[in-house]
Amino acid sequence: MNRGSVKTHMKIALGQLNMAWEDKELSLQKVRKLTAQAAAGEADMIVFPEMSLTGFSMDIDRIGEDPDQPESVERMGRIAGEYHIAIGFGWAALPEAGQTKGTNRFTVLDAEGKVLGEYSKLHPFRYGGEADIYQGGDRLVTVPFMGHTIGLFVCYDLRFPEIFELVSEQADVMLVIADWPASRADHWLTLLKARAIENQSYMAGVNCTGSLNGLDYSGDSTVFDPLGNLLGTLHGQEGIVICEIGHDVQVLRQKFQMKQDRRNEFYIQEYQK
């Protein structure tokens, strides 16, 4: 296919990594391999799991990067430019000036390696000790891409439906990057499907696989359409799954006007009691 031609669908690849624990060099080799596969499959974007090059590490002194000049963003940008494909990935930022905690970030680059958008995980995973090391972000983020508006989320955010509803006011596609353990894989798949249905949005979740720091991961990187139909999934092994994302969200929302039936003022009133 001529990449300069007009495309009616966006092709998104989920890069299911078996990362090398806290080893950015080896993990980057895996990223390059999967990116090459995605480009060969004519994907427009490939997305990798949370903390893509290190795994879900709390050793911020070891893996953290300068928030203003992150090396991983630069290196991922070179790969994006080399393969002419947009890339979404996660990394850990060291504390900003005046802060004591870092941030867990999700960055999206265009096919030239330029930053389209960057999101800091809103809900650090207290149960796993993340809240002791990383602070929550303070804004919701969407990025424009190929006629779509894409909402960005990280792992534990998936358990908080309110932010997905808010983002869906602008977005028709939601991306969740995660390091979600196999012991809670049913939660992962159930919540992804629920978010797709309740927000009438495409929902793509990319997870890692393998064993990292004593935890097992099953992958299950998955895409659901706005009706909750399964478009593609990958269980267990490292690899990619490529799915097409259509421009049919607004048609569905106009036909089945669920959002118009929401009672936001009432919900806010109840929250404030």
mmCIF file of C-alpha atoms in Angstrom:
data_model
loop_
_atom_site.group_PDB
_atom_site.id
_atom_site.type_symbol
_atom_site.label_atom_id
_atom_site.label_comp_id
_atom_site.label_asym_id
_atom_site.label_seq_id
_atom_site.Cartn_x
_atom_site.Cartn_y
_atom_site.Cartn_z
ATOM 1 C CA MET A 1 0.000 0.000 0.000
ATOM 2 C CA ASN A 2 1.140 3.529 -0.729
ATOM 3 C CA ARG A 3 1.397 5.189 2.687
ATOM 4 C CA GLY A 4 0.597 8.519 1.039
ATOM 5 C CA SER A 5 -2.824 7.320 -0.109
ATOM 6 C CA VAL A 6 -6.017 8.211 1.690
ATOM 7 C CA LYS A 7 -6.957 5.576 4.273
ATOM 8 C CA THR A 8 -10.479 5.050 5.568
ATOM 9 C CA HIS A 9 -9.310 3.066 8.599
ATOM 10 C CA MET A 10 -6.487 3.470 11.066
ATOM 11 C CA LYS A 11 -4.479 0.303 11.661
ATOM 12 C CA ILE A 12 -3.183 0.018 15.207
ATOM 13 C CA ALA A 13 -0.675 -2.559 16.411
ATOM 14 C CA LEU A 14 -0.407 -3.620 20.034
ATOM 15 C CA GLY A 15 3.195 -4.550 20.835
ATOM 16 C CA GLN A 16 3.000 -7.226 23.523
ATOM 17 C CA LEU A 17 6.473 -7.211 25.078
ATOM 18 C CA ASN A 18 8.272 -9.634 27.328
ATOM 19 C CA MET A 19 10.466 -6.829 28.644
ATOM 20 C CA ALA A 20 13.924 -7.381 30.091
ATOM 21 C CA TRP A 21 13.630 -6.304 33.731
ATOM 22 C CA GLU A 22 15.182 -2.837 34.199
ATOM 23 C CA ASP A 23 17.265 -3.414 31.034
ATOM 24 C CA LYS A 24 16.501 -0.669 28.546
ATOM 25 C CA GLU A 25 19.025 -1.815 25.947
ATOM 26 C CA LEU A 26 17.678 -5.347 25.624
ATOM 27 C CA SER A 27 14.069 -4.171 25.795
ATOM 28 C CA LEU A 28 14.762 -1.624 23.055
ATOM 29 C CA GLN A 29 15.931 -4.430 20.784
ATOM 30 C CA LYS A 30 12.579 -6.132 21.325
ATOM 31 C CA VAL A 31 10.762 -2.858 20.608
ATOM 32 C CA ARG A 32 12.640 -2.463 17.331
ATOM 33 C CA LYS A 33 11.767 -6.014 16.265
ATOM 34 C CA LEU A 34 8.048 -5.603 16.949
ATOM 35 C CA THR A 35 8.000 -2.146 15.349
ATOM 36 C CA ALA A 36 9.484 -3.611 12.174
ATOM 37 C CA GLN A 37 6.750 -6.260 12.165
ATOM 38 C CA ALA A 38 4.043 -3.631 12.658
ATOM 39 C CA ALA A 39 5.421 -1.490 9.834
ATOM 40 C CA ALA A 40 5.543 -4.537 7.558
ATOM 41 C CA GLY A 41 1.889 -5.113 8.425
ATOM 42 C CA GLU A 42 1.122 -1.517 7.359
ATOM 43 C CA ALA A 43 0.099 -0.416 10.840
ATOM 44 C CA ASP A 44 -0.109 3.338 11.344
ATOM 45 C CA MET A 45 0.728 3.183 15.051
ATOM 46 C CA ILE A 46 2.223 0.665 17.458
ATOM 47 C CA VAL A 47 1.664 0.909 21.204
ATOM 48 C CA PHE A 48 3.787 -0.772 23.888
ATOM 49 C CA PRO A 49 3.052 -1.607 27.559
ATOM 50 C CA GLU A 50 3.493 0.511 30.681
ATOM 51 C CA MET A 51 7.148 1.338 31.455
ATOM 52 C CA SER A 52 7.941 -0.258 28.117
ATOM 53 C CA LEU A 53 11.702 -0.638 28.472
ATOM 54 C CA THR A 54 11.998 -1.596 32.145
ATOM 55 C CA GLY A 55 8.896 -3.298 33.470
ATOM 56 C CA PHE A 56 6.871 -1.936 36.381
ATOM 57 C CA SER A 57 9.822 -0.916 38.554
ATOM 58 C CA MET A 58 9.759 1.127 41.744
ATOM 59 C CA ASP A 59 13.527 1.749 41.531
ATOM 60 C CA ILE A 60 13.175 5.231 40.122
ATOM 61 C CA ASP A 61 16.807 6.059 40.817
ATOM 62 C CA ARG A 62 17.754 3.267 38.427
ATOM 63 C CA ILE A 63 15.178 3.655 35.661
ATOM 64 C CA GLY A 64 13.948 7.256 35.986
ATOM 65 C CA GLU A 65 14.739 9.827 33.292
ATOM 66 C CA ASP A 66 14.995 13.587 33.057
ATOM 67 C CA PRO A 67 11.385 14.757 32.564
ATOM 68 C CA ASP A 68 12.529 17.532 30.224
ATOM 69 C CA GLN A 69 15.029 15.539 28.137
ATOM 70 C CA PRO A 70 14.113 11.853 28.419
ATOM 71 C CA GLU A 71 16.509 9.574 26.596
ATOM 72 C CA SER A 72 13.842 6.943 25.923
ATOM 73 C CA VAL A 73 11.648 9.455 24.090
ATOM 74 C CA GLU A 74 14.571 10.411 21.881
ATOM 75 C CA ARG A 75 15.457 6.793 21.125
ATOM 76 C CA MET A 76 11.858 5.782 20.466
ATOM 77 C CA GLY A 77 11.583 8.797 18.191
ATOM 78 C CA ARG A 78 14.450 7.533 16.079
ATOM 79 C CA ILE A 79 12.729 4.163 15.710
ATOM 80 C CA ALA A 80 9.453 5.866 14.742
ATOM 81 C CA GLY A 81 11.230 7.870 12.064
ATOM 82 C CA GLU A 82 13.158 4.867 10.783
ATOM 83 C CA TYR A 83 10.028 2.768 10.287
ATOM 84 C CA HIS A 84 7.652 5.665 9.501
ATOM 85 C CA ILE A 85 5.163 4.631 12.155
ATOM 86 C CA ALA A 86 3.680 6.392 15.184
ATOM 87 C CA ILE A 87 4.690 4.899 18.540
ATOM 88 C CA GLY A 88 3.050 4.999 21.972
ATOM 89 C CA PHE A 89 5.025 3.810 24.995
ATOM 90 C CA GLY A 90 5.532 4.195 28.734
ATOM 91 C CA TRP A 91 8.479 5.377 30.815
ATOM 92 C CA ALA A 92 9.315 6.660 34.293
ATOM 93 C CA ALA A 93 10.135 10.334 34.847
ATOM 94 C CA LEU A 94 12.271 11.568 37.729
ATOM 95 C CA PRO A 95 10.687 14.159 40.057
ATOM 96 C CA GLU A 96 10.118 17.620 38.613
ATOM 97 C CA ALA A 97 11.795 20.556 40.335
ATOM 98 C CA GLY A 98 10.268 20.992 43.784
ATOM 99 C CA GLN A 99 8.654 17.531 43.772
ATOM 100 C CA THR A 100 9.669 14.422 45.717
ATOM 101 C CA LYS A 101 7.988 11.789 43.542
ATOM 102 C CA GLY A 102 8.311 10.859 39.898
ATOM 103 C CA THR A 103 5.574 10.267 37.335
ATOM 104 C CA ASN A 104 4.558 7.238 35.302
ATOM 105 C CA ARG A 105 4.212 8.532 31.750
ATOM 106 C CA PHE A 106 2.624 7.538 28.453
ATOM 107 C CA THR A 107 4.053 9.337 25.417
ATOM 108 C CA VAL A 108 2.796 9.186 21.828
ATOM 109 C CA LEU A 109 5.093 10.095 18.932
ATOM 110 C CA ASP A 110 4.148 10.646 15.306
ATOM 111 C CA ALA A 111 5.818 8.840 12.411
ATOM 112 C CA GLU A 112 8.599 11.420 12.375
ATOM 113 C CA GLY A 113 9.340 10.960 16.062
ATOM 114 C CA LYS A 114 7.732 14.207 17.216
ATOM 115 C CA VAL A 115 5.690 14.222 20.422
ATOM 116 C CA LEU A 116 1.934 14.229 19.788
ATOM 117 C CA GLY A 117 0.966 14.037 23.447
ATOM 118 C CA GLU A 118 2.089 12.934 26.880
ATOM 119 C CA TYR A 119 0.048 11.726 29.837
ATOM 120 C CA SER A 120 1.034 11.106 33.450
ATOM 121 C CA LYS A 121 -0.810 8.208 35.101
ATOM 122 C CA LEU A 122 -3.615 9.704 37.139
ATOM 123 C CA HIS A 123 -3.984 6.851 39.634
ATOM 124 C CA PRO A 124 -0.757 5.349 41.040
ATOM 125 C CA PHE A 125 -1.284 1.742 42.147
ATOM 126 C CA ARG A 126 -1.235 2.055 45.941
ATOM 127 C CA TYR A 127 -1.660 -1.709 46.446
ATOM 128 C CA GLY A 128 1.644 -2.297 44.621
ATOM 129 C CA GLY A 129 3.556 0.510 46.346
ATOM 130 C CA GLU A 130 3.520 2.800 43.317
ATOM 131 C CA ALA A 131 1.960 5.704 45.219
ATOM 132 C CA ASP A 132 5.041 5.833 47.461
ATOM 133 C CA ILE A 133 7.338 6.502 44.496
ATOM 134 C CA TYR A 134 5.194 8.100 41.794
ATOM 135 C CA GLN A 135 2.641 10.878 42.112
ATOM 136 C CA GLY A 136 -0.575 11.029 40.127
ATOM 137 C CA GLY A 137 -0.920 13.284 37.124
ATOM 138 C CA ASP A 138 -3.167 16.320 37.118
ATOM 139 C CA ARG A 139 -4.786 16.326 33.683
ATOM 140 C CA LEU A 140 -6.543 14.154 31.148
ATOM 141 C CA VAL A 141 -4.931 13.938 27.723
ATOM 142 C CA THR A 142 -6.137 13.295 24.189
ATOM 143 C CA VAL A 143 -4.148 13.317 20.960
ATOM 144 C CA PRO A 144 -5.343 13.793 17.374
ATOM 145 C CA PHE A 145 -4.352 11.077 14.915
ATOM 146 C CA MET A 146 -5.632 10.249 11.426
ATOM 147 C CA GLY A 147 -9.002 11.885 11.998
ATOM 148 C CA HIS A 148 -9.441 10.270 15.406
ATOM 149 C CA THR A 149 -9.143 11.685 18.901
ATOM 150 C CA ILE A 150 -7.341 9.247 21.163
ATOM 151 C CA GLY A 151 -7.526 9.212 24.962
ATOM 152 C CA LEU A 152 -4.464 8.058 26.908
ATOM 153 C CA PHE A 153 -4.547 5.966 30.099
ATOM 154 C CA VAL A 154 -2.165 3.805 32.124
ATOM 155 C CA CYS A 155 -2.977 0.443 33.744
ATOM 156 C CA TYR A 156 -4.744 1.025 37.107
ATOM 157 C CA ASP A 157 -6.617 3.971 35.541
ATOM 158 C CA LEU A 158 -8.805 1.322 33.909
ATOM 159 C CA ARG A 159 -10.578 0.738 37.237
ATOM 160 C CA PHE A 160 -11.863 4.336 37.376
ATOM 161 C CA PRO A 161 -14.717 4.713 34.866
ATOM 162 C CA GLU A 162 -15.300 8.408 35.501
ATOM 163 C CA ILE A 163 -12.171 9.506 33.650
ATOM 164 C CA PHE A 164 -13.072 7.444 30.603
ATOM 165 C CA GLU A 165 -16.513 9.038 30.469
ATOM 166 C CA LEU A 166 -14.944 12.490 30.663
ATOM 167 C CA VAL A 167 -12.405 11.758 27.929
ATOM 168 C CA SER A 168 -15.050 10.178 25.698
ATOM 169 C CA GLU A 169 -16.671 13.594 25.327
ATOM 170 C CA GLN A 170 -13.844 14.296 22.861
ATOM 171 C CA ALA A 171 -12.302 10.902 22.115
ATOM 172 C CA ASP A 172 -13.513 8.015 19.971
ATOM 173 C CA VAL A 173 -10.524 5.763 20.729
ATOM 174 C CA MET A 174 -9.063 4.900 24.146
ATOM 175 C CA LEU A 175 -5.562 3.473 24.627
ATOM 176 C CA VAL A 176 -4.524 1.786 27.869
ATOM 177 C CA ILE A 177 -0.919 0.710 28.408
ATOM 178 C CA ALA A 178 -0.408 -1.703 31.284
ATOM 179 C CA ASP A 179 1.704 -4.150 33.238
ATOM 180 C CA TRP A 180 -1.314 -6.134 34.471
ATOM 181 C CA PRO A 181 -0.590 -9.438 36.287
ATOM 182 C CA ALA A 182 -2.022 -12.728 35.038
ATOM 183 C CA SER A 183 -3.729 -13.273 38.398
ATOM 184 C CA ARG A 184 -6.153 -10.461 37.520
ATOM 185 C CA ALA A 185 -6.413 -11.083 33.767
ATOM 186 C CA ASP A 186 -10.192 -11.553 33.962
ATOM 187 C CA HIS A 187 -10.502 -8.073 35.454
ATOM 188 C CA TRP A 188 -8.383 -6.647 32.621
ATOM 189 C CA LEU A 189 -10.514 -8.108 29.844
ATOM 190 C CA THR A 190 -13.814 -7.400 31.584
ATOM 191 C CA LEU A 191 -12.971 -3.768 32.284
ATOM 192 C CA LEU A 192 -11.669 -3.115 28.771
ATOM 193 C CA LYS A 193 -14.917 -4.442 27.308
ATOM 194 C CA ALA A 194 -17.028 -2.492 29.792
ATOM 195 C CA ARG A 195 -15.234 0.775 29.017
ATOM 196 C CA ALA A 196 -15.797 0.226 25.302
ATOM 197 C CA ILE A 197 -19.527 -0.390 25.732
ATOM 198 C CA GLU A 198 -20.314 2.299 28.292
ATOM 199 C CA ASN A 199 -18.411 4.991 26.360
ATOM 200 C CA GLN A 200 -19.305 3.788 22.846
ATOM 201 C CA SER A 201 -15.616 3.985 21.963
ATOM 202 C CA TYR A 202 -12.908 1.789 20.535
ATOM 203 C CA MET A 203 -10.874 0.408 23.426
ATOM 204 C CA ALA A 204 -7.330 -0.888 22.950
ATOM 205 C CA GLY A 205 -5.333 -2.260 25.858
ATOM 206 C CA VAL A 206 -1.719 -3.418 25.544
ATOM 207 C CA ASN A 207 -0.121 -5.503 28.273
ATOM 208 C CA CYS A 208 3.228 -7.187 28.835
ATOM 209 C CA THR A 209 3.853 -10.922 28.969
ATOM 210 C CA GLY A 210 6.307 -13.276 30.647
ATOM 211 C CA SER A 211 7.674 -13.215 34.203
ATOM 212 C CA LEU A 212 9.051 -9.979 35.628
ATOM 213 C CA ASN A 213 10.310 -9.395 39.159
ATOM 214 C CA GLY A 214 8.375 -12.318 40.593
ATOM 215 C CA LEU A 215 5.082 -11.639 38.806
ATOM 216 C CA ASP A 216 3.583 -13.506 35.850
ATOM 217 C CA TYR A 217 1.918 -11.635 32.990
ATOM 218 C CA SER A 218 -0.396 -13.216 30.414
ATOM 219 C CA GLY A 219 -0.460 -10.419 27.863
ATOM 220 C CA ASP A 220 -4.044 -10.500 26.593
ATOM 221 C CA SER A 221 -3.474 -7.305 24.626
ATOM 222 C CA THR A 222 -6.914 -6.683 23.161
ATOM 223 C CA VAL A 223 -9.041 -4.352 21.039
ATOM 224 C CA PHE A 224 -12.814 -4.002 21.409
ATOM 225 C CA ASP A 225 -15.091 -1.998 19.124
ATOM 226 C CA PRO A 226 -17.683 0.502 20.486
ATOM 227 C CA LEU A 227 -20.265 -2.278 20.865
ATOM 228 C CA GLY A 228 -17.899 -4.466 22.851
ATOM 229 C CA ASN A 229 -17.158 -6.838 19.982
ATOM 230 C CA LEU A 230 -13.692 -8.381 20.050
ATOM 231 C CA LEU A 231 -11.513 -7.191 17.161
ATOM 232 C CA GLY A 232 -8.278 -8.888 18.135
ATOM 233 C CA THR A 233 -6.340 -10.306 21.062
ATOM 234 C CA LEU A 234 -3.002 -11.968 21.827
ATOM 235 C CA HIS A 235 -2.522 -14.312 24.764
ATOM 236 C CA GLY A 236 0.747 -15.396 26.282
ATOM 237 C CA GLN A 237 3.494 -14.917 23.757
ATOM 238 C CA GLU A 238 5.469 -11.842 22.771
ATOM 239 C CA GLY A 239 4.252 -10.411 19.468
ATOM 240 C CA ILE A 240 1.830 -7.990 17.859
ATOM 241 C CA VAL A 241 -1.864 -7.886 17.088
ATOM 242 C CA ILE A 242 -3.050 -5.451 14.397
ATOM 243 C CA CYS A 243 -6.635 -4.161 14.213
ATOM 244 C CA GLU A 244 -8.470 -1.633 12.085
ATOM 245 C CA ILE A 245 -10.186 1.309 13.763
ATOM 246 C CA GLY A 246 -13.098 2.789 11.855
ATOM 247 C CA HIS A 247 -14.739 6.221 11.824
ATOM 248 C CA ASP A 248 -18.116 4.900 12.951
ATOM 249 C CA VAL A 249 -18.236 6.047 16.576
ATOM 250 C CA GLN A 250 -20.221 9.221 15.968
ATOM 251 C CA VAL A 251 -22.731 7.348 13.810
ATOM 252 C CA LEU A 252 -23.286 4.853 16.619
ATOM 253 C CA ARG A 253 -23.567 7.561 19.259
ATOM 254 C CA GLN A 254 -26.109 9.427 17.157
ATOM 255 C CA LYS A 255 -28.162 6.283 16.605
ATOM 256 C CA PHE A 256 -28.005 5.072 20.225
ATOM 257 C CA GLN A 257 -27.963 8.330 22.180
ATOM 258 C CA MET A 258 -26.871 7.015 25.541
ATOM 259 C CA LYS A 259 -24.765 10.061 26.392
ATOM 260 C CA GLN A 260 -27.773 12.327 26.086
ATOM 261 C CA ASP A 261 -29.431 10.312 28.849
ATOM 262 C CA ARG A 262 -26.661 10.931 31.355
ATOM 263 C CA ARG A 263 -27.602 13.145 34.334
ATOM 264 C CA ASN A 264 -24.256 14.753 35.079
ATOM 265 C CA GLU A 265 -25.643 17.489 37.319
ATOM 266 C CA PHE A 266 -27.320 14.864 39.495
ATOM 267 C CA TYR A 267 -24.143 12.771 39.682
ATOM 268 C CA ILE A 268 -22.111 15.809 40.746
ATOM 269 C CA GLN A 269 -24.713 16.699 43.359
ATOM 270 C CA GLU A 270 -24.530 13.188 44.831
ATOM 271 C CA TYR A 271 -20.730 13.215 44.853
ATOM 272 C CA GLN A 272 -20.750 16.451 46.833
ATOM 273 C CA LYS A 273 -23.024 15.191 49.608
#
